[in-house]
Amino acid sequence: MILYRTANGLFLEKDGPVYLLEERSLDALLSHDDLHGYLSAAIDNGRVSQEFDIRQIAAPIEHQEVWASGVTYYRSRSARIEESKDAGGGDFYDRVYSAERPELFFKAVASKVAGPNSDVRIRSDAKWSVPEPELTLVINSRGEIVGYTIGNDMSSRDIEGANPLYLPQAKVYDRSCALGPGILIQKEPMPPNTQIFLEILRAGHAEFAASIPLSEMKRDPRVLVEYLYRDQSFPHGCFLLTGTGIVPPDSFTLQSGDEIHISISGIGTLVNRVA
C-alpha cells in the first residue's frame, strides 16, 4: 500500500485503485497502534476515489522531524575520507563506519522539506554540491518502523570536507531535503535486493546515473532507530534517512536546472529540480 498526501486529503493506493481516507491528519494516522491493519480495513470498507491527482501530491510529512544517518555504506565512507583528508578529518569517518554507535544528525523540519516535482536548493556559498539518494524510514512515536519513503539528502561536499564540524551547514538549510512521492506501508523490512537508483538530468540528458542494492548498507535500520530514540521523544513520529551508497565522481557538482530522479523498487520515483 502506498500512502499519498495532497491538499485534498490522504489517499491510499493498492494494486491500482486509489482510496480517499476519512482520516485527514498524517500525524493522527501515524499514531494508530496497528497502522497496516487500520489501512487494510479502510480499503475493505472504502470506495475507490476519482479525486486523486498524482500531480498534486505533496511531501508526505506534517509535524515530524527529519533525521539522517551517515557513513552507512562503504562507498560513503570512502568519499567522506577523501573529501576531508586535507582537513585531517578522514580518520573520523573510518572510525564511525566501524563503530557500534552510528552517526545520526538532524536534517529538517517539515517547512524546509521539498515534495515531489518541487525545487530543492544548493547552498549559495558552496562549490561542490550533490544529491544523496536514501531509503527513508517512517517511524511512529513508539519507535516502530511503519513505512518507507524516498529521501534526498542534499549536501555541500566542499563545506563538510573543509571541517567535519561544518556538517550542519553542509546539510541543513532551506530545501536541502526532499521526501516522497508517497509512503510504502508494510510490516516487513525492505528486501536486501531492493535497488536504489539515481539519475541526474542536465538539459534533458543523463549527466550521471548509478544504482546500489540495500544489501550494501552496513547498518541494520532497526539499530539506527534504536539509537535515534534513545533519550528522545517524537510525539508525531519521525523520518530517518538511512545513508547513501551512491556518490557522483569528484568532478561532478549540481547546477541550477538539473533534474534529480531517485527511484526505489516498490516505492516509486522522487523527482526534484535544482532551483
CSV table of C-alpha atoms in Angstrom, one decimal:
chain,number,residue,atom,x,y,z
A,1,MET,CA,0.0,0.0,0.0
A,2,ILE,CA,1.2,3.5,-0.9
A,3,LEU,CA,0.0,6.5,1.1
A,4,TYR,CA,-0.1,9.9,-0.6
A,5,ARG,CA,-0.6,13.3,1.0
A,6,THR,CA,-2.3,16.0,-1.0
A,7,ALA,CA,-4.1,19.3,-0.3
A,8,ASN,CA,-7.4,17.4,-0.7
A,9,GLY,CA,-6.6,14.7,1.9
A,10,LEU,CA,-4.8,11.4,2.3
A,11,PHE,CA,-5.1,8.8,-0.4
A,12,LEU,CA,-4.2,5.1,-0.3
A,13,GLU,CA,-3.2,3.2,-3.4
A,14,LYS,CA,-3.2,-0.6,-3.5
A,15,ASP,CA,-2.7,-2.6,-6.7
A,16,GLY,CA,-4.0,0.2,-8.9
A,17,PRO,CA,-7.2,1.6,-7.2
A,18,VAL,CA,-6.9,4.7,-5.0
A,19,TYR,CA,-9.0,5.3,-1.9
A,20,LEU,CA,-9.6,8.6,-0.1
A,21,LEU,CA,-9.2,8.1,3.7
A,22,GLU,CA,-11.5,9.5,6.3
A,23,GLU,CA,-8.5,10.5,8.4
A,24,ARG,CA,-7.1,13.8,7.1
A,25,SER,CA,-4.2,14.2,9.5
A,26,LEU,CA,-1.0,12.4,8.8
A,27,ASP,CA,0.0,13.0,12.4
A,28,ALA,CA,-3.1,11.2,13.7
A,29,LEU,CA,-2.8,8.4,11.1
A,30,LEU,CA,0.8,7.6,12.1
A,31,SER,CA,-0.3,7.3,15.7
A,32,HIS,CA,-2.5,4.3,15.2
A,33,ASP,CA,-1.5,1.2,17.1
A,34,ASP,CA,-1.8,-1.1,14.0
A,35,LEU,CA,-1.4,1.2,11.0
A,36,HIS,CA,-1.3,-1.6,8.5
A,37,GLY,CA,-4.4,-3.2,9.9
A,38,TYR,CA,-6.2,0.2,10.0
A,39,LEU,CA,-5.4,1.0,6.4
A,40,SER,CA,-6.3,-2.5,5.3
A,41,ALA,CA,-9.7,-2.1,6.9
A,42,ALA,CA,-10.1,1.3,5.3
A,43,ILE,CA,-9.7,-0.3,1.9
A,44,ASP,CA,-12.1,-3.2,2.7
A,45,ASN,CA,-14.8,-0.7,3.8
A,46,GLY,CA,-14.0,2.1,1.4
A,47,ARG,CA,-14.8,3.1,-2.2
A,48,VAL,CA,-12.5,3.8,-5.0
A,49,SER,CA,-11.9,7.6,-5.3
A,50,GLN,CA,-11.8,9.6,-8.6
A,51,GLU,CA,-10.5,12.7,-6.9
A,52,PHE,CA,-6.8,11.6,-6.7
A,53,ASP,CA,-4.4,13.6,-9.0
A,54,ILE,CA,-0.8,12.4,-8.9
A,55,ARG,CA,0.3,15.8,-10.0
A,56,GLN,CA,-1.0,17.3,-6.7
A,57,ILE,CA,0.9,15.1,-4.2
A,58,ALA,CA,2.9,16.9,-1.5
A,59,ALA,CA,5.7,15.8,0.7
A,60,PRO,CA,4.4,13.0,3.0
A,61,ILE,CA,5.2,14.9,6.2
A,62,GLU,CA,3.2,17.0,8.7
A,63,HIS,CA,4.8,17.7,12.1
A,64,GLN,CA,7.5,15.1,12.0
A,65,GLU,CA,11.2,15.8,12.3
A,66,VAL,CA,13.6,14.5,9.7
A,67,TRP,CA,16.9,13.0,10.8
A,68,ALA,CA,19.7,11.3,8.9
A,69,SER,CA,22.3,8.6,9.2
A,70,GLY,CA,25.8,9.0,7.9
A,71,VAL,CA,28.6,6.6,6.7
A,72,THR,CA,26.3,3.6,6.5
A,73,TYR,CA,27.7,2.4,3.1
A,74,TYR,CA,31.4,1.6,2.3
A,75,ARG,CA,31.3,4.0,-0.7
A,76,SER,CA,30.1,6.8,1.6
A,77,ARG,CA,32.9,6.1,4.0
A,78,SER,CA,35.5,6.3,1.2
A,79,ALA,CA,34.1,9.5,-0.2
A,80,ARG,CA,34.0,11.2,3.2
A,81,ILE,CA,37.6,10.2,3.9
A,82,GLU,CA,38.8,11.5,0.6
A,83,GLU,CA,37.0,14.9,0.7
A,84,SER,CA,38.2,15.6,4.3
A,85,LYS,CA,41.7,14.3,4.2
A,86,ASP,CA,43.3,17.7,3.8
A,87,ALA,CA,41.4,18.9,6.9
A,88,GLY,CA,42.6,15.9,9.0
A,89,GLY,CA,39.1,14.6,9.3
A,90,GLY,CA,39.4,11.3,7.3
A,91,ASP,CA,40.0,9.2,10.4
A,92,PHE,CA,36.7,10.3,11.9
A,93,TYR,CA,34.7,8.7,9.1
A,94,ASP,CA,36.7,5.5,9.1
A,95,ARG,CA,36.2,5.1,12.8
A,96,VAL,CA,32.4,5.8,12.8
A,97,TYR,CA,31.9,3.3,9.9
A,98,SER,CA,33.3,0.6,12.2
A,99,ALA,CA,31.9,1.8,15.5
A,100,GLU,CA,29.0,0.4,17.3
A,101,ARG,CA,27.3,3.8,17.7
A,102,PRO,CA,26.1,5.2,14.3
A,103,GLU,CA,26.4,8.8,13.1
A,104,LEU,CA,23.0,10.5,13.4
A,105,PHE,CA,22.2,14.1,12.7
A,106,PHE,CA,19.2,16.4,12.5
A,107,LYS,CA,18.2,17.2,8.9
A,108,ALA,CA,15.0,19.2,8.6
A,109,VAL,CA,11.6,20.2,9.9
A,110,ALA,CA,8.6,19.9,7.6
A,111,SER,CA,8.7,23.6,6.4
A,112,LYS,CA,12.2,23.0,4.9
A,113,VAL,CA,11.3,19.8,3.1
A,114,ALA,CA,10.6,19.7,-0.7
A,115,GLY,CA,7.9,17.5,-2.1
A,116,PRO,CA,7.7,15.6,-5.4
A,117,ASN,CA,8.2,17.7,-8.5
A,118,SER,CA,9.2,20.8,-6.5
A,119,ASP,CA,12.6,22.6,-6.2
A,120,VAL,CA,15.5,21.6,-4.0
A,121,ARG,CA,18.4,24.0,-3.4
A,122,ILE,CA,22.1,24.1,-3.3
A,123,ARG,CA,23.9,26.5,-1.0
A,124,SER,CA,25.0,29.8,-2.5
A,125,ASP,CA,28.4,29.6,-0.7
A,126,ALA,CA,29.1,26.0,-1.8
A,127,LYS,CA,31.2,25.0,-4.9
A,128,TRP,CA,30.6,21.2,-4.7
A,129,SER,CA,27.1,20.0,-4.2
A,130,VAL,CA,25.5,16.6,-4.7
A,131,PRO,CA,22.2,14.8,-4.1
A,132,GLU,CA,22.3,11.8,-1.8
A,133,PRO,CA,19.5,9.2,-2.6
A,134,GLU,CA,18.4,7.3,0.5
A,135,LEU,CA,15.9,4.8,1.7
A,136,THR,CA,13.9,6.7,4.4
A,137,LEU,CA,12.3,5.1,7.4
A,138,VAL,CA,8.9,6.3,8.6
A,139,ILE,CA,8.7,5.7,12.3
A,140,ASN,CA,5.8,6.2,14.7
A,141,SER,CA,6.1,7.8,18.2
A,142,ARG,CA,6.7,4.4,19.7
A,143,GLY,CA,9.8,3.8,17.7
A,144,GLU,CA,8.2,1.3,15.3
A,145,ILE,CA,9.1,1.4,11.6
A,146,VAL,CA,5.7,1.6,9.9
A,147,GLY,CA,6.7,2.5,6.4
A,148,TYR,CA,9.3,3.6,3.9
A,149,THR,CA,9.7,6.5,1.5
A,150,ILE,CA,12.5,8.1,-0.6
A,151,GLY,CA,14.7,10.8,0.7
A,152,ASN,CA,17.2,13.2,-0.9
A,153,ASP,CA,19.8,14.5,1.5
A,154,MET,CA,21.2,17.4,-0.4
A,155,SER,CA,24.8,18.0,0.6
A,156,SER,CA,27.6,20.5,0.2
A,157,ARG,CA,30.7,18.3,0.0
A,158,ASP,CA,33.3,21.1,0.0
A,159,ILE,CA,31.9,22.6,3.1
A,160,GLU,CA,31.7,19.3,5.0
A,161,GLY,CA,35.1,18.3,3.7
A,162,ALA,CA,36.7,21.5,4.9
A,163,ASN,CA,36.0,20.5,8.5
A,164,PRO,CA,33.7,17.8,9.9
A,165,LEU,CA,32.3,20.4,12.4
A,166,TYR,CA,30.8,22.2,9.4
A,167,LEU,CA,28.4,19.3,8.7
A,168,PRO,CA,25.3,21.1,10.0
A,169,GLN,CA,25.9,23.9,7.5
A,170,ALA,CA,26.7,21.5,4.7
A,171,LYS,CA,23.5,19.5,5.4
A,172,VAL,CA,20.8,21.8,7.0
A,173,TYR,CA,19.4,24.7,5.0
A,174,ASP,CA,16.2,25.6,3.2
A,175,ARG,CA,15.0,22.9,0.8
A,176,SER,CA,18.0,20.8,1.5
A,177,CYS,CA,15.8,17.7,1.9
A,178,ALA,CA,13.2,16.1,-0.3
A,179,LEU,CA,10.7,13.3,0.6
A,180,GLY,CA,8.2,11.3,-1.5
A,181,PRO,CA,6.4,10.6,-3.6
A,182,GLY,CA,4.4,8.5,-1.0
A,183,ILE,CA,4.9,6.2,1.9
A,184,LEU,CA,5.1,2.4,1.4
A,185,ILE,CA,3.1,0.9,4.3
A,186,GLN,CA,4.2,-2.6,5.1
A,187,LYS,CA,5.2,-4.6,8.2
A,188,GLU,CA,8.1,-6.4,6.6
A,189,PRO,CA,11.6,-4.9,6.2
A,190,MET,CA,12.6,-3.9,2.7
A,191,PRO,CA,14.2,-6.9,0.9
A,192,PRO,CA,18.1,-6.7,0.8
A,193,ASN,CA,18.0,-6.9,-3.0
A,194,THR,CA,15.9,-3.7,-3.2
A,195,GLN,CA,17.6,-1.3,-5.6
A,196,ILE,CA,18.1,2.5,-5.2
A,197,PHE,CA,18.5,4.3,-8.5
A,198,LEU,CA,19.8,7.8,-9.1
A,199,GLU,CA,19.7,9.7,-12.4
A,200,ILE,CA,20.6,13.3,-12.8
A,201,LEU,CA,19.5,15.0,-16.0
A,202,ARG,CA,21.1,18.2,-17.3
A,203,ALA,CA,19.4,19.9,-20.3
A,204,GLY,CA,17.4,16.7,-20.8
A,205,HIS,CA,20.4,14.4,-20.9
A,206,ALA,CA,21.7,12.0,-18.3
A,207,GLU,CA,24.7,13.6,-16.6
A,208,PHE,CA,25.1,10.8,-14.0
A,209,ALA,CA,23.4,7.6,-13.2
A,210,ALA,CA,24.0,4.8,-10.8
A,211,SER,CA,22.3,2.2,-8.6
A,212,ILE,CA,23.0,0.2,-5.4
A,213,PRO,CA,21.2,-2.6,-3.5
A,214,LEU,CA,20.2,-2.2,0.1
A,215,SER,CA,22.3,-5.2,0.9
A,216,GLU,CA,25.3,-2.9,0.7
A,217,MET,CA,24.1,-1.0,3.8
A,218,LYS,CA,26.3,-1.9,6.8
A,219,ARG,CA,23.8,-0.7,9.5
A,220,ASP,CA,20.6,-2.5,10.4
A,221,PRO,CA,17.7,0.1,10.1
A,222,ARG,CA,16.2,-1.2,13.4
A,223,VAL,CA,19.5,-0.4,15.2
A,224,LEU,CA,19.6,3.1,13.7
A,225,VAL,CA,16.1,3.7,15.1
A,226,GLU,CA,17.0,2.3,18.5
A,227,TYR,CA,19.9,4.8,18.8
A,228,LEU,CA,17.8,7.7,17.5
A,229,TYR,CA,15.1,7.1,20.0
A,230,ARG,CA,17.5,6.9,23.0
A,231,ASP,CA,16.6,9.7,25.4
A,232,GLN,CA,14.5,11.4,22.6
A,233,SER,CA,10.8,11.6,22.1
A,234,PHE,CA,9.0,12.2,18.8
A,235,PRO,CA,5.3,12.8,19.6
A,236,HIS,CA,4.3,12.7,15.9
A,237,GLY,CA,6.8,10.2,14.7
A,238,CYS,CA,10.0,10.8,12.7
A,239,PHE,CA,11.6,10.3,9.3
A,240,LEU,CA,15.1,8.8,9.3
A,241,LEU,CA,17.3,8.8,6.1
A,242,THR,CA,19.5,5.7,6.2
A,243,GLY,CA,22.5,7.0,4.3
A,244,THR,CA,23.7,6.8,0.7
A,245,GLY,CA,25.9,4.4,-1.2
A,246,ILE,CA,25.8,6.4,-4.4
A,247,VAL,CA,28.4,9.2,-4.7
A,248,PRO,CA,28.9,11.0,-8.0
A,249,PRO,CA,32.6,11.5,-9.1
A,250,ASP,CA,34.6,14.3,-7.6
A,251,SER,CA,34.4,16.2,-10.9
A,252,PHE,CA,30.6,16.5,-10.7
A,253,THR,CA,28.6,19.2,-9.0
A,254,LEU,CA,24.9,20.1,-9.2
A,255,GLN,CA,23.8,23.1,-11.3
A,256,SER,CA,20.7,25.1,-11.3
A,257,GLY,CA,18.2,23.5,-13.6
A,258,ASP,CA,19.4,19.9,-13.0
A,259,GLU,CA,16.7,17.3,-12.5
A,260,ILE,CA,17.2,14.7,-9.9
A,261,HIS,CA,15.4,11.3,-10.2
A,262,ILE,CA,15.6,8.9,-7.3
A,263,SER,CA,13.8,5.5,-7.6
A,264,ILE,CA,13.4,2.7,-5.1
A,265,SER,CA,11.8,-0.5,-6.1
A,266,GLY,CA,8.3,-0.8,-4.5
A,267,ILE,CA,8.0,2.9,-3.6
A,268,GLY,CA,8.2,4.9,-6.8
A,269,THR,CA,10.3,7.8,-8.1
A,270,LEU,CA,11.0,11.1,-6.4
A,271,VAL,CA,11.7,13.9,-8.9
A,272,ASN,CA,13.1,17.3,-8.0
A,273,ARG,CA,14.6,20.2,-9.9
A,274,VAL,CA,17.5,22.2,-8.6
A,275,ALA,CA,16.5,25.9,-8.1
